[in-house]
Amino acid sequence: MVGPSTSVLSPAGNNQKSVLVSGASFAGLATAYWMTKLGYRVTVVELASDLRRGGTPVDIEGETIEILSRMGMMDAVSAKALPPRDVEFKDEKDATLGGLKATARSDDISAEQYEIHRDDLLDILFGAVEGSVEMRFERSLTKLEDRPAGVAATFNDGSKEEYALVFGCDGNRSTTRKLVFDDANSSSYFMGGYFYLRVVEETGMVPANTSQIFSVPGLTAMLNGYDDRTDIALAFRADHPIEYGYRDKAQQRRLIHDHFDVLGWKVPAMLNHIDKDGDFYFDAASQIRMKSWSKGRIALVGDAGYCVSPVAGLGGSMALIGAARLADALRRHPTDYAVAFNEYECKLRPFVEGVQKRAATNRLLKKGLAVGVAP
Ligand SMILES: Cc1cc2nc3c(=O)[nH]c(=O)nc-3n(C[C@H](O)[C@H](O)[C@H](O)COP(=O)(O)OP(=O)(O)OC[C@H]3O[C@@H](n4cnc5c(N)ncnc54)[C@H](O)[C@@H]3O)c2cc1C
């Protein structure tokens, strides 16, 4: 829980307008954007050597549209919006069992909705902060000490610095969360499956602007086709969490082979890409549920604090909404981070918990058909 009220802009120290953001994906870049608007000097550390690319497209609708408009990014987003896709359900011989035809966008403003490649949204967010925040790649936190005048941060290169506030935006395996919060505060809720996502430049595996899905109980393979690339998504069901090295890519590839080598349809062609070099995303379908999203001068945003899981299909939106709500609260309480953090959490928590509950009771997930790869 948040502690007693404390002034961010208390006198001593020259760190009082510096904030640290851990993680440079949607939550991190959006938080960095808003903190610069609030007048903070922002440093972003990212473990990877560059922005982590790949992944299936992100839906932009409702409050996310309003937030991206406030950020001045909606024109760029709508310019990159993807055309609607047909969805086809396939059997092992590639016969179409059923499907959904792409529908043209509605003129109804309340139904306004866009889909955009994850990489395009990352580029738009990065473009908005590049030059105004200090980006440090291949850098990660190893220690955080919350002191009365600021947070002392130690990094993986041994360097140390002090910040007024620290924001953990480092995803559902958040290092910030592990360094700051004890196990009693946070839990990872395993949703019974794992998923693999990779975007390849090759086209032709599937027609452009089409999603094809092949499913047998417990295993789902999906291809999203575009003019210039293809998303490869594979998901398998597991009754219990599997022990594997989170950073061990070879082991993750083996896990995918162990489950999918038996499958027909276009899966062998999909598996050919798995052994090639290049980044991919592999993780459990899981949610992060915490009793509190902040402690002292440190707050979590996005998957780090309240991952809703890919099953919810709202992870990107949740990160953007979280960053904006946090900034709104800090704008309303510029001299009292504790009150701001409390407000951020109290106002956003009911929405997050509603989304988490709906995802956890997802009918497809319960049947073990699809994990996190809904088109
Ligand atoms: C490469 C990739 C592909 C994805 N593809 C999909 C997808 O297809 N479908 C889907 O539903 N979700 C996907 N996700 C997750 C999705 O991006 C998030 O659920 C959502 O956008 C919330 O964003 P986030 O910024 O909170 O977390 P994330 O997007 O997970 O970003 C966390 C960031 O923190 C960085 N990081 C991790 N540890 C550290 C550390 N110790 N120090 C510094 N930085 C660190 C990561 O490299 C990453 O850049 C993907 C994530 C990644 C990274």
XYZ file of C-alpha atoms and ligand atoms in Angstrom:
428
model
C 0.000 0.000 0.000
C 1.107 3.537 -0.520
C 2.763 5.132 2.465
C 2.275 8.516 4.052
C 2.083 11.572 1.796
C 5.475 12.832 0.710
C 6.499 15.667 -1.528
C 8.202 14.747 -4.834
C 9.601 18.215 -5.050
C 11.015 18.320 -1.543
C 14.046 20.586 -1.256
C 17.206 18.544 -0.955
C 19.031 16.901 -3.825
C 19.176 17.586 -7.547
C 17.406 14.325 -8.401
C 13.992 15.756 -7.711
C 12.968 16.086 -11.323
C 14.591 12.882 -12.584
C 12.635 9.719 -13.077
C 13.699 6.275 -14.198
C 11.613 4.028 -16.441
C 12.566 0.338 -16.672
C 11.445 -1.203 -19.989
C 10.988 0.362 -23.440
C 7.809 -1.174 -24.778
C 4.283 0.280 -24.699
C 4.118 0.940 -20.959
C 7.681 2.276 -20.765
C 7.632 4.537 -23.833
C 4.172 5.917 -22.972
C 5.212 6.558 -19.367
C 8.389 8.262 -20.602
C 6.315 10.432 -22.950
C 3.969 11.605 -20.198
C 6.746 12.208 -17.674
C 8.538 14.535 -20.109
C 5.230 16.398 -20.525
C 5.085 16.767 -16.727
C 8.549 18.307 -16.800
C 10.623 15.383 -15.550
C 14.041 14.427 -16.860
C 13.514 10.852 -17.996
C 15.943 7.964 -18.303
C 14.719 4.732 -19.867
C 16.643 1.484 -19.397
C 15.894 -1.464 -21.678
C 17.410 -4.897 -21.252
C 17.436 -5.679 -24.972
C 19.939 -4.113 -27.385
C 17.107 -2.376 -29.276
C 13.332 -2.069 -29.076
C 11.903 -5.574 -28.890
C 9.952 -6.056 -32.076
C 7.506 -8.671 -33.324
C 4.162 -9.863 -32.091
C 0.648 -9.779 -33.420
C -1.182 -6.481 -34.121
C -2.613 -4.293 -31.387
C -6.252 -3.205 -31.199
C -6.854 0.503 -30.689
C -10.313 1.482 -29.524
C -12.286 3.328 -26.830
C -10.145 5.063 -24.205
C -6.962 4.129 -26.079
C -8.074 6.275 -29.036
C -8.748 9.180 -26.718
C -5.309 8.780 -25.101
C -3.434 8.490 -28.405
C -5.308 11.612 -29.586
C -4.126 13.469 -26.480
C -0.612 12.280 -27.316
C -1.026 13.664 -30.850
C -0.480 10.210 -32.357
C -3.865 9.244 -33.805
C -3.093 10.499 -37.315
C 0.040 8.365 -37.383
C -1.898 5.398 -35.998
C -4.760 5.666 -38.482
C -2.247 6.071 -41.351
C -0.797 2.683 -40.364
C -4.143 1.010 -39.630
C -4.438 -2.469 -41.065
C -7.313 -3.464 -43.340
C -9.819 -5.900 -41.819
C -8.882 -9.578 -42.264
C -10.942 -12.608 -43.251
C -10.709 -15.435 -40.722
C -10.708 -19.031 -41.910
C -10.806 -22.154 -39.748
C -8.878 -24.980 -41.386
C -8.596 -28.728 -41.060
C -5.408 -30.766 -41.419
C -5.846 -30.972 -45.222
C -6.310 -27.187 -45.445
C -10.030 -27.469 -46.179
C -11.968 -24.495 -44.792
C -14.362 -25.555 -42.046
C -15.880 -22.114 -41.506
C -14.917 -18.541 -41.072
C -15.754 -14.892 -40.828
C -15.668 -12.394 -43.681
C -13.877 -9.122 -43.035
C -16.363 -6.336 -42.523
C -15.720 -2.767 -43.609
C -15.244 -0.243 -40.826
C -18.413 1.247 -39.416
C -19.103 4.968 -39.815
C -20.403 4.984 -36.242
C -17.853 7.087 -34.322
C -18.558 5.213 -31.070
C -17.501 1.999 -32.836
C -14.226 3.516 -34.056
C -11.567 0.809 -34.007
C -8.135 0.310 -35.507
C -5.634 -2.478 -35.676
C -1.976 -1.675 -36.111
C 1.206 -3.730 -36.258
C 2.880 -3.888 -32.840
C 6.122 -2.622 -34.426
C 4.395 0.393 -35.978
C 2.947 1.456 -32.641
C 6.353 0.975 -30.992
C 7.946 3.182 -33.674
C 5.306 5.892 -33.209
C 5.823 5.920 -29.436
C 9.606 5.818 -29.748
C 9.554 8.643 -32.307
C 7.673 10.784 -29.793
C 10.285 10.404 -27.033
C 13.503 10.007 -29.032
C 15.778 12.928 -28.285
C 13.840 14.075 -25.231
C 14.564 11.103 -22.981
C 17.841 9.334 -22.307
C 17.649 5.797 -23.684
C 20.044 3.197 -22.323
C 19.868 -0.186 -24.022
C 21.345 -3.410 -22.620
C 20.840 -1.920 -19.192
C 18.869 -3.406 -16.339
C 18.273 -2.721 -12.686
C 20.007 -4.910 -10.116
C 19.067 -3.034 -6.937
C 16.586 -0.376 -5.833
C 16.729 1.319 -2.440
C 13.847 3.609 -1.563
C 15.259 6.407 0.603
C 13.547 9.486 2.039
C 14.941 11.818 -0.639
C 14.826 9.487 -3.653
C 15.379 6.001 -5.002
C 18.962 4.785 -5.299
C 19.204 2.593 -8.402
C 22.057 0.222 -9.228
C 22.429 -1.110 -12.785
C 23.927 -4.221 -14.353
C 27.068 -2.306 -15.383
C 27.681 -1.378 -11.729
C 26.677 2.275 -12.127
C 24.414 3.945 -9.546
C 22.069 6.905 -9.731
C 19.310 8.468 -7.687
C 15.820 9.320 -8.967
C 12.750 11.023 -7.548
C 10.498 8.261 -8.860
C 10.976 4.898 -10.548
C 8.471 3.238 -12.883
C 8.635 -0.497 -13.504
C 7.411 -1.021 -17.078
C 9.428 -4.173 -17.664
C 6.704 -6.653 -18.568
C 5.152 -9.616 -16.858
C 8.556 -10.947 -15.692
C 9.319 -7.500 -14.263
C 12.682 -7.128 -12.556
C 11.404 -3.991 -10.795
C 8.580 -6.009 -9.286
C 10.977 -8.709 -8.100
C 13.398 -6.173 -6.588
C 10.767 -4.130 -4.749
C 7.733 -6.204 -3.868
C 7.717 -9.312 -1.708
C 6.051 -12.526 -2.824
C 3.083 -11.917 -0.526
C 2.144 -8.866 -2.598
C 2.211 -10.387 -6.057
C 1.122 -13.554 -7.716
C 1.318 -14.899 -11.210
C -1.913 -16.624 -12.214
C -1.154 -19.398 -14.711
C -3.902 -19.693 -17.327
C -3.015 -23.140 -18.584
C -0.966 -22.601 -21.690
C 2.034 -21.210 -23.575
C 2.323 -19.274 -26.784
C 4.965 -18.516 -29.385
C 4.823 -15.480 -31.682
C 7.089 -14.485 -34.515
C 6.736 -12.119 -37.436
C 8.544 -13.118 -40.640
C 9.072 -11.145 -43.840
C 8.048 -14.127 -45.968
C 4.607 -13.943 -47.535
C 2.663 -16.602 -49.410
C 2.032 -19.018 -46.528
C -1.417 -17.475 -46.326
C -3.266 -14.946 -48.536
C -2.807 -11.278 -47.624
C -5.325 -9.844 -45.166
C -6.372 -13.280 -44.023
C -6.018 -15.165 -40.744
C -6.051 -18.945 -40.835
C -6.444 -21.084 -37.735
C -5.886 -24.808 -37.331
C -6.760 -26.269 -33.968
C -6.827 -29.684 -32.343
C -7.567 -30.112 -28.629
C -4.792 -28.415 -26.712
C -2.892 -27.098 -29.762
C -3.567 -24.074 -31.955
C -1.622 -22.797 -34.955
C -2.461 -19.467 -36.537
C -1.108 -17.486 -39.489
C -1.947 -13.833 -40.081
C -1.144 -12.794 -43.644
C -0.367 -9.229 -44.785
C 1.069 -7.718 -47.977
C 4.594 -7.630 -46.589
C 4.834 -10.083 -43.687
C 3.271 -13.037 -41.879
C 2.589 -13.581 -38.177
C 3.304 -17.088 -36.951
C 1.484 -17.952 -33.733
C 1.499 -21.304 -31.939
C -0.163 -22.049 -28.630
C -0.328 -25.192 -26.535
C -2.186 -26.117 -23.430
C -0.408 -27.277 -20.253
C -2.130 -28.325 -17.039
C 0.753 -27.051 -14.909
C 3.504 -24.466 -15.333
C 6.566 -25.874 -17.143
C 10.072 -25.239 -15.793
C 12.182 -23.562 -18.479
C 14.790 -20.835 -18.785
C 13.005 -17.575 -19.479
C 16.007 -16.368 -21.459
C 16.919 -19.784 -22.910
C 15.718 -19.467 -26.508
C 17.007 -22.944 -27.490
C 14.938 -24.553 -24.764
C 11.856 -22.564 -25.789
C 12.300 -23.725 -29.405
C 12.526 -27.329 -28.169
C 9.291 -26.932 -26.223
C 7.532 -25.776 -29.378
C 8.960 -28.689 -31.393
C 7.946 -31.166 -28.675
C 4.337 -30.060 -29.012
C 4.002 -29.248 -32.709
C 6.250 -31.710 -34.587
C 3.291 -34.121 -34.730
C 0.945 -31.634 -36.363
C 0.063 -31.379 -40.063
C -1.540 -28.488 -41.991
C 1.019 -25.699 -42.526
C 2.725 -26.341 -39.205
C 5.929 -27.889 -40.699
C 6.462 -24.673 -42.730
C 5.831 -22.622 -39.602
C 8.333 -24.733 -37.651
C 11.014 -24.077 -40.303
C 11.020 -20.452 -39.134
C 11.391 -21.382 -35.500
C 14.957 -22.611 -35.912
C 16.085 -19.511 -37.785
C 17.809 -16.616 -36.041
C 15.758 -13.644 -34.983
C 13.689 -12.500 -32.045
C 10.510 -14.270 -31.032
C 8.163 -14.029 -28.089
C 7.478 -17.112 -25.995
C 5.712 -17.026 -22.683
C 3.060 -18.539 -20.481
C -0.455 -17.225 -20.739
C -0.532 -15.747 -17.267
C -1.820 -12.770 -15.347
C -0.094 -10.653 -12.722
C -2.297 -9.921 -9.752
C -0.884 -7.653 -7.072
C -2.259 -6.329 -3.815
C -0.679 -2.968 -4.550
C 0.968 -1.500 -7.673
C 3.275 0.883 -5.865
C 5.616 0.975 -2.919
C 7.140 4.222 -1.754
C 8.504 6.099 -4.768
C 8.243 3.106 -7.099
C 5.166 2.273 -9.212
C 4.427 -0.400 -11.795
C 2.744 0.210 -15.153
C 1.382 -2.278 -17.711
C 2.165 -5.986 -17.634
C 4.664 -5.506 -14.789
C 1.868 -4.631 -12.375
C -1.303 -6.021 -13.886
C -0.698 -8.217 -16.925
C -4.119 -9.213 -18.235
C -2.596 -11.957 -20.483
C -2.675 -12.225 -24.281
C -5.979 -14.093 -23.914
C -7.576 -10.748 -22.999
C -6.221 -9.163 -26.202
C -5.895 -5.855 -24.363
C -2.301 -5.841 -23.077
C -1.188 -2.959 -25.312
C -4.229 -0.837 -24.497
C -3.874 -1.520 -20.804
C -0.266 -0.316 -20.872
C -1.202 2.917 -22.690
C -4.184 3.539 -20.421
C -2.079 2.809 -17.317
C 0.651 5.269 -18.326
C -1.889 8.025 -19.082
C -3.841 7.474 -15.864
C -0.617 7.551 -13.844
C 0.386 10.824 -15.505
C -3.081 12.302 -14.911
C -2.819 11.463 -11.223
C 0.666 12.985 -10.960
C -0.588 16.090 -12.760
C -3.401 16.435 -10.217
C -1.046 15.877 -7.271
C 2.284 17.270 -8.465
C 3.796 17.534 -5.011
C 2.510 14.298 -3.542
C 3.464 11.100 -5.335
C 1.883 8.899 -2.646
C -1.560 10.407 -3.196
C -1.038 10.274 -6.962
C -0.018 6.590 -6.917
C -2.998 5.780 -4.724
C -5.384 7.573 -7.072
C -3.854 5.906 -10.146
C -4.437 2.501 -8.615
C -7.894 3.100 -7.097
C -9.290 4.436 -10.362
C -7.762 1.862 -12.704
C -7.980 -1.310 -10.588
C -11.709 -2.067 -11.151
C -11.207 -1.949 -14.943
C -8.093 -4.151 -14.794
C -9.765 -6.708 -12.546
C -12.826 -6.838 -14.808
C -10.634 -7.556 -17.851
C -8.611 -10.169 -15.933
C -11.761 -11.936 -14.762
C -13.235 -12.064 -18.263
C -9.971 -13.424 -19.705
C -9.652 -16.065 -16.968
C -13.118 -17.409 -17.723
C -12.588 -17.297 -21.499
C -14.607 -20.131 -23.024
C -11.979 -21.035 -25.630
C -9.269 -21.182 -22.993
C -11.362 -23.497 -20.841
C -11.846 -25.827 -23.776
C -8.114 -25.783 -24.329
C -8.476 -24.709 -27.934
C -6.827 -21.342 -28.199
C -4.373 -19.527 -26.035
C -3.666 -15.919 -26.722
C -3.682 -15.984 -30.462
C -7.111 -14.653 -31.221
C -6.971 -12.664 -34.465
C 8.675 -8.946 -28.524
C 7.300 -8.946 -27.915
C 6.232 -9.472 -28.636
C 4.952 -9.489 -28.068
N 3.930 -10.012 -28.795
C 2.700 -10.059 -28.269
C 1.596 -10.597 -28.995
O 1.754 -11.032 -30.122
N 0.380 -10.647 -28.395
C 0.185 -10.173 -27.142
O -0.933 -10.238 -26.634
N 1.205 -9.630 -26.428
C 2.451 -9.575 -26.957
N 3.477 -9.032 -26.241
C 3.200 -8.487 -24.932
C 2.601 -7.101 -25.081
O 3.538 -6.247 -25.710
C 2.256 -6.598 -23.685
O 1.279 -7.430 -23.100
C 1.624 -5.242 -23.658
O 1.944 -4.476 -24.732
C 2.010 -4.521 -22.373
O 3.211 -3.859 -22.603
P 4.309 -3.666 -21.508
O 5.126 -2.521 -21.986
O 3.696 -3.596 -20.161
O 5.140 -5.019 -21.518
P 6.057 -5.647 -22.669
O 5.531 -5.330 -24.004
O 6.248 -7.069 -22.330
O 7.451 -4.866 -22.533
C 8.362 -5.008 -21.480
C 9.681 -4.384 -21.907
O 10.576 -4.424 -20.803
C 11.819 -4.943 -21.229
N 12.457 -5.578 -20.077
C 12.223 -6.800 -19.550
N 12.995 -6.996 -18.478
C 13.740 -5.870 -18.336
C 14.720 -5.476 -17.403
N 15.114 -6.288 -16.419
N 15.281 -4.241 -17.541
C 14.909 -3.411 -18.559
N 13.982 -3.745 -19.467
C 13.396 -4.958 -19.348
C 11.448 -5.912 -22.343
O 12.553 -6.191 -23.174
C 10.346 -5.134 -23.051
O 10.873 -4.221 -23.976
C 4.755 -8.983 -26.760
C 5.825 -8.454 -26.043
C 7.090 -8.423 -26.597
C 8.246 -7.841 -25.792
